[in-house]
């Protein structure tokens, strides 16, 4: 199962650099590089507090990743099949300021 390593310090789902959302959604349909992707599940801790008590796997880290990045090697029918992913972003205010650093362009 996938593990999401989260470097977005102010995300409500981040618990010690691990994502605890129930599911995350990676966006960036026609991305050419990781800066063109984003974690659409980002929620600012200032507005939403800590949201790390998910209902999946008895409160364990998130392991469900939907992905609409049609240009990524790891996209398999809109699900991410990478063993783990890294999401990052500095001083994030909006989800579009996050990046999926695991993005790998599909060889078409």
JSON list of C-alpha atoms in Angstrom, two decimals:
[
{"chain": "A", "resi": 1, "resn": "UNK", "atom": "CA", "xyz": [0.00, 0.00, 0.00]},
{"chain": "A", "resi": 2, "resn": "UNK", "atom": "CA", "xyz": [1.11, 3.53, -0.75]},
{"chain": "A", "resi": 3, "resn": "UNK", "atom": "CA", "xyz": [2.48, 5.83, 1.91]},
{"chain": "A", "resi": 4, "resn": "UNK", "atom": "CA", "xyz": [2.30, 9.60, 1.58]},
{"chain": "A", "resi": 5, "resn": "UNK", "atom": "CA", "xyz": [5.33, 11.44, 2.93]},
{"chain": "A", "resi": 6, "resn": "UNK", "atom": "CA", "xyz": [4.15, 14.99, 3.51]},
{"chain": "A", "resi": 7, "resn": "UNK", "atom": "CA", "xyz": [6.51, 17.95, 3.66]},
{"chain": "A", "resi": 8, "resn": "UNK", "atom": "CA", "xyz": [3.67, 20.49, 3.82]},
{"chain": "A", "resi": 9, "resn": "UNK", "atom": "CA", "xyz": [4.13, 21.58, 7.44]},
{"chain": "A", "resi": 10, "resn": "UNK", "atom": "CA", "xyz": [0.85, 23.51, 7.70]},
{"chain": "A", "resi": 11, "resn": "UNK", "atom": "CA", "xyz": [-1.45, 20.81, 6.30]},
{"chain": "A", "resi": 12, "resn": "UNK", "atom": "CA", "xyz": [-4.12, 19.61, 8.73]},
{"chain": "A", "resi": 13, "resn": "UNK", "atom": "CA", "xyz": [-3.53, 16.00, 7.65]},
{"chain": "A", "resi": 14, "resn": "UNK", "atom": "CA", "xyz": [0.23, 16.08, 8.32]},
{"chain": "A", "resi": 15, "resn": "UNK", "atom": "CA", "xyz": [1.39, 14.15, 11.38]},
{"chain": "A", "resi": 16, "resn": "UNK", "atom": "CA", "xyz": [5.19, 13.94, 11.69]},
{"chain": "A", "resi": 17, "resn": "UNK", "atom": "CA", "xyz": [5.63, 14.25, 7.89]},
{"chain": "A", "resi": 18, "resn": "UNK", "atom": "CA", "xyz": [3.12, 11.48, 7.17]},
{"chain": "A", "resi": 19, "resn": "UNK", "atom": "CA", "xyz": [-0.30, 12.09, 5.66]},
{"chain": "A", "resi": 20, "resn": "UNK", "atom": "CA", "xyz": [-3.29, 10.97, 7.72]},
{"chain": "A", "resi": 21, "resn": "UNK", "atom": "CA", "xyz": [-6.10, 12.01, 5.35]},
{"chain": "A", "resi": 22, "resn": "UNK", "atom": "CA", "xyz": [-8.70, 9.36, 4.55]},
{"chain": "A", "resi": 23, "resn": "UNK", "atom": "CA", "xyz": [-7.75, 9.64, 0.87]},
{"chain": "A", "resi": 24, "resn": "UNK", "atom": "CA", "xyz": [-5.73, 12.15, -1.12]},
{"chain": "A", "resi": 25, "resn": "UNK", "atom": "CA", "xyz": [-6.36, 13.49, -4.59]},
{"chain": "A", "resi": 26, "resn": "UNK", "atom": "CA", "xyz": [-3.38, 14.41, -6.75]},
{"chain": "A", "resi": 27, "resn": "UNK", "atom": "CA", "xyz": [-4.16, 16.88, -9.51]},
{"chain": "A", "resi": 28, "resn": "UNK", "atom": "CA", "xyz": [-2.45, 18.28, -12.57]},
{"chain": "A", "resi": 29, "resn": "UNK", "atom": "CA", "xyz": [-4.08, 16.59, -15.56]},
{"chain": "A", "resi": 30, "resn": "UNK", "atom": "CA", "xyz": [-1.50, 17.50, -18.23]},
{"chain": "A", "resi": 31, "resn": "UNK", "atom": "CA", "xyz": [1.56, 17.97, -15.98]},
{"chain": "A", "resi": 32, "resn": "UNK", "atom": "CA", "xyz": [4.98, 18.07, -17.56]},
{"chain": "A", "resi": 33, "resn": "UNK", "atom": "CA", "xyz": [6.92, 18.43, -14.28]},
{"chain": "A", "resi": 34, "resn": "UNK", "atom": "CA", "xyz": [6.15, 18.04, -10.58]},
{"chain": "A", "resi": 35, "resn": "UNK", "atom": "CA", "xyz": [5.52, 21.79, -10.22]},
{"chain": "A", "resi": 36, "resn": "UNK", "atom": "CA", "xyz": [2.46, 21.24, -12.43]},
{"chain": "A", "resi": 37, "resn": "UNK", "atom": "CA", "xyz": [0.93, 18.79, -9.92]},
{"chain": "A", "resi": 38, "resn": "UNK", "atom": "CA", "xyz": [-0.76, 19.40, -6.57]},
{"chain": "A", "resi": 39, "resn": "UNK", "atom": "CA", "xyz": [-2.33, 17.71, -3.58]},
{"chain": "A", "resi": 40, "resn": "UNK", "atom": "CA", "xyz": [-5.97, 18.75, -3.81]},
{"chain": "A", "resi": 41, "resn": "UNK", "atom": "CA", "xyz": [-6.57, 17.39, -0.29]},
{"chain": "A", "resi": 42, "resn": "UNK", "atom": "CA", "xyz": [-4.47, 20.12, 1.38]},
{"chain": "A", "resi": 43, "resn": "UNK", "atom": "CA", "xyz": [-6.27, 21.88, 4.25]},
{"chain": "A", "resi": 44, "resn": "UNK", "atom": "CA", "xyz": [-4.57, 24.67, 6.21]},
{"chain": "A", "resi": 45, "resn": "UNK", "atom": "CA", "xyz": [-4.19, 23.80, 9.88]},
{"chain": "A", "resi": 46, "resn": "UNK", "atom": "CA", "xyz": [-4.99, 27.44, 10.79]},
{"chain": "A", "resi": 47, "resn": "UNK", "atom": "CA", "xyz": [-8.49, 27.01, 9.40]},
{"chain": "A", "resi": 48, "resn": "UNK", "atom": "CA", "xyz": [-9.20, 23.33, 10.01]},
{"chain": "A", "resi": 49, "resn": "UNK", "atom": "CA", "xyz": [-7.10, 22.35, 13.04]},
{"chain": "A", "resi": 50, "resn": "UNK", "atom": "CA", "xyz": [-5.48, 18.90, 13.10]},
{"chain": "A", "resi": 51, "resn": "UNK", "atom": "CA", "xyz": [-7.29, 16.23, 11.07]},
{"chain": "A", "resi": 52, "resn": "UNK", "atom": "CA", "xyz": [-5.14, 13.18, 11.71]},
{"chain": "A", "resi": 53, "resn": "UNK", "atom": "CA", "xyz": [-7.72, 10.76, 13.09]},
{"chain": "A", "resi": 54, "resn": "UNK", "atom": "CA", "xyz": [-8.83, 9.14, 9.83]},
{"chain": "A", "resi": 55, "resn": "UNK", "atom": "CA", "xyz": [-11.14, 6.15, 9.58]},
{"chain": "A", "resi": 56, "resn": "UNK", "atom": "CA", "xyz": [-8.93, 4.04, 7.30]},
{"chain": "A", "resi": 57, "resn": "UNK", "atom": "CA", "xyz": [-6.99, 1.14, 8.77]},
{"chain": "A", "resi": 58, "resn": "UNK", "atom": "CA", "xyz": [-7.82, 2.03, 12.38]},
{"chain": "A", "resi": 59, "resn": "UNK", "atom": "CA", "xyz": [-6.35, 5.55, 12.20]},
{"chain": "A", "resi": 60, "resn": "UNK", "atom": "CA", "xyz": [-3.16, 4.70, 10.35]},
{"chain": "A", "resi": 61, "resn": "UNK", "atom": "CA", "xyz": [-1.56, 6.88, 7.70]},
{"chain": "A", "resi": 62, "resn": "UNK", "atom": "CA", "xyz": [-3.28, 7.46, 4.38]},
{"chain": "A", "resi": 63, "resn": "UNK", "atom": "CA", "xyz": [-2.78, 4.77, 1.76]},
{"chain": "A", "resi": 64, "resn": "UNK", "atom": "CA", "xyz": [-5.40, 5.72, -0.83]},
{"chain": "A", "resi": 65, "resn": "UNK", "atom": "CA", "xyz": [-4.33, 8.02, -3.65]},
{"chain": "A", "resi": 66, "resn": "UNK", "atom": "CA", "xyz": [-6.52, 9.10, -6.52]},
{"chain": "A", "resi": 67, "resn": "UNK", "atom": "CA", "xyz": [-4.67, 10.76, -9.36]},
{"chain": "A", "resi": 68, "resn": "UNK", "atom": "CA", "xyz": [-5.90, 12.69, -12.37]},
{"chain": "A", "resi": 69, "resn": "UNK", "atom": "CA", "xyz": [-2.38, 13.36, -13.67]},
{"chain": "A", "resi": 70, "resn": "UNK", "atom": "CA", "xyz": [-2.81, 11.62, -17.00]},
{"chain": "A", "resi": 71, "resn": "UNK", "atom": "CA", "xyz": [0.83, 12.19, -17.91]},
{"chain": "A", "resi": 72, "resn": "UNK", "atom": "CA", "xyz": [2.33, 10.33, -14.92]},
{"chain": "A", "resi": 73, "resn": "UNK", "atom": "CA", "xyz": [3.85, 6.85, -15.17]},
{"chain": "A", "resi": 74, "resn": "UNK", "atom": "CA", "xyz": [2.28, 5.90, -11.84]},
{"chain": "A", "resi": 75, "resn": "UNK", "atom": "CA", "xyz": [-1.29, 6.72, -12.88]},
{"chain": "A", "resi": 76, "resn": "UNK", "atom": "CA", "xyz": [-3.26, 3.49, -13.36]},
{"chain": "A", "resi": 77, "resn": "UNK", "atom": "CA", "xyz": [-6.90, 4.25, -14.16]},
{"chain": "A", "resi": 78, "resn": "UNK", "atom": "CA", "xyz": [-6.83, 7.39, -11.98]},
{"chain": "A", "resi": 79, "resn": "UNK", "atom": "CA", "xyz": [-5.20, 5.62, -9.02]},
{"chain": "A", "resi": 80, "resn": "UNK", "atom": "CA", "xyz": [-1.57, 6.05, -8.05]},
{"chain": "A", "resi": 81, "resn": "UNK", "atom": "CA", "xyz": [0.39, 2.81, -8.10]},
{"chain": "A", "resi": 82, "resn": "UNK", "atom": "CA", "xyz": [3.69, 4.20, -6.75]},
{"chain": "A", "resi": 83, "resn": "UNK", "atom": "CA", "xyz": [4.93, 2.41, -3.64]},
{"chain": "A", "resi": 84, "resn": "UNK", "atom": "CA", "xyz": [5.08, 5.77, -1.83]},
{"chain": "A", "resi": 85, "resn": "UNK", "atom": "CA", "xyz": [4.86, 9.42, -2.80]},
{"chain": "A", "resi": 86, "resn": "UNK", "atom": "CA", "xyz": [6.35, 12.66, -1.55]},
{"chain": "A", "resi": 87, "resn": "UNK", "atom": "CA", "xyz": [4.19, 15.78, -1.35]},
{"chain": "A", "resi": 88, "resn": "UNK", "atom": "CA", "xyz": [5.89, 19.11, -0.65]},
{"chain": "A", "resi": 89, "resn": "UNK", "atom": "CA", "xyz": [5.25, 22.83, -0.54]},
{"chain": "A", "resi": 90, "resn": "UNK", "atom": "CA", "xyz": [6.67, 25.76, 1.39]},
{"chain": "A", "resi": 91, "resn": "UNK", "atom": "CA", "xyz": [4.44, 28.37, 3.05]},
{"chain": "A", "resi": 92, "resn": "UNK", "atom": "CA", "xyz": [1.36, 26.89, 1.37]},
{"chain": "A", "resi": 93, "resn": "UNK", "atom": "CA", "xyz": [-1.86, 28.89, 1.34]},
{"chain": "A", "resi": 94, "resn": "UNK", "atom": "CA", "xyz": [-3.72, 27.04, -1.43]},
{"chain": "A", "resi": 95, "resn": "UNK", "atom": "CA", "xyz": [-3.61, 23.42, -2.55]},
{"chain": "A", "resi": 96, "resn": "UNK", "atom": "CA", "xyz": [-2.21, 24.55, -5.91]},
{"chain": "A", "resi": 97, "resn": "UNK", "atom": "CA", "xyz": [1.01, 25.52, -4.12]},
{"chain": "A", "resi": 98, "resn": "UNK", "atom": "CA", "xyz": [1.73, 21.87, -3.24]},
{"chain": "A", "resi": 99, "resn": "UNK", "atom": "CA", "xyz": [3.61, 19.44, -5.50]},
{"chain": "A", "resi": 100, "resn": "UNK", "atom": "CA", "xyz": [3.70, 15.68, -5.94]},
{"chain": "A", "resi": 101, "resn": "UNK", "atom": "CA", "xyz": [7.46, 15.24, -6.10]},
{"chain": "A", "resi": 102, "resn": "UNK", "atom": "CA", "xyz": [7.08, 11.59, -7.13]},
{"chain": "A", "resi": 103, "resn": "UNK", "atom": "CA", "xyz": [5.64, 12.63, -10.50]},
{"chain": "A", "resi": 104, "resn": "UNK", "atom": "CA", "xyz": [7.41, 10.84, -13.33]},
{"chain": "A", "resi": 105, "resn": "UNK", "atom": "CA", "xyz": [6.45, 11.73, -16.91]},
{"chain": "A", "resi": 106, "resn": "UNK", "atom": "CA", "xyz": [4.89, 8.91, -18.88]},
{"chain": "A", "resi": 107, "resn": "UNK", "atom": "CA", "xyz": [6.87, 7.91, -21.95]},
{"chain": "A", "resi": 108, "resn": "UNK", "atom": "CA", "xyz": [4.29, 8.26, -24.69]}
]
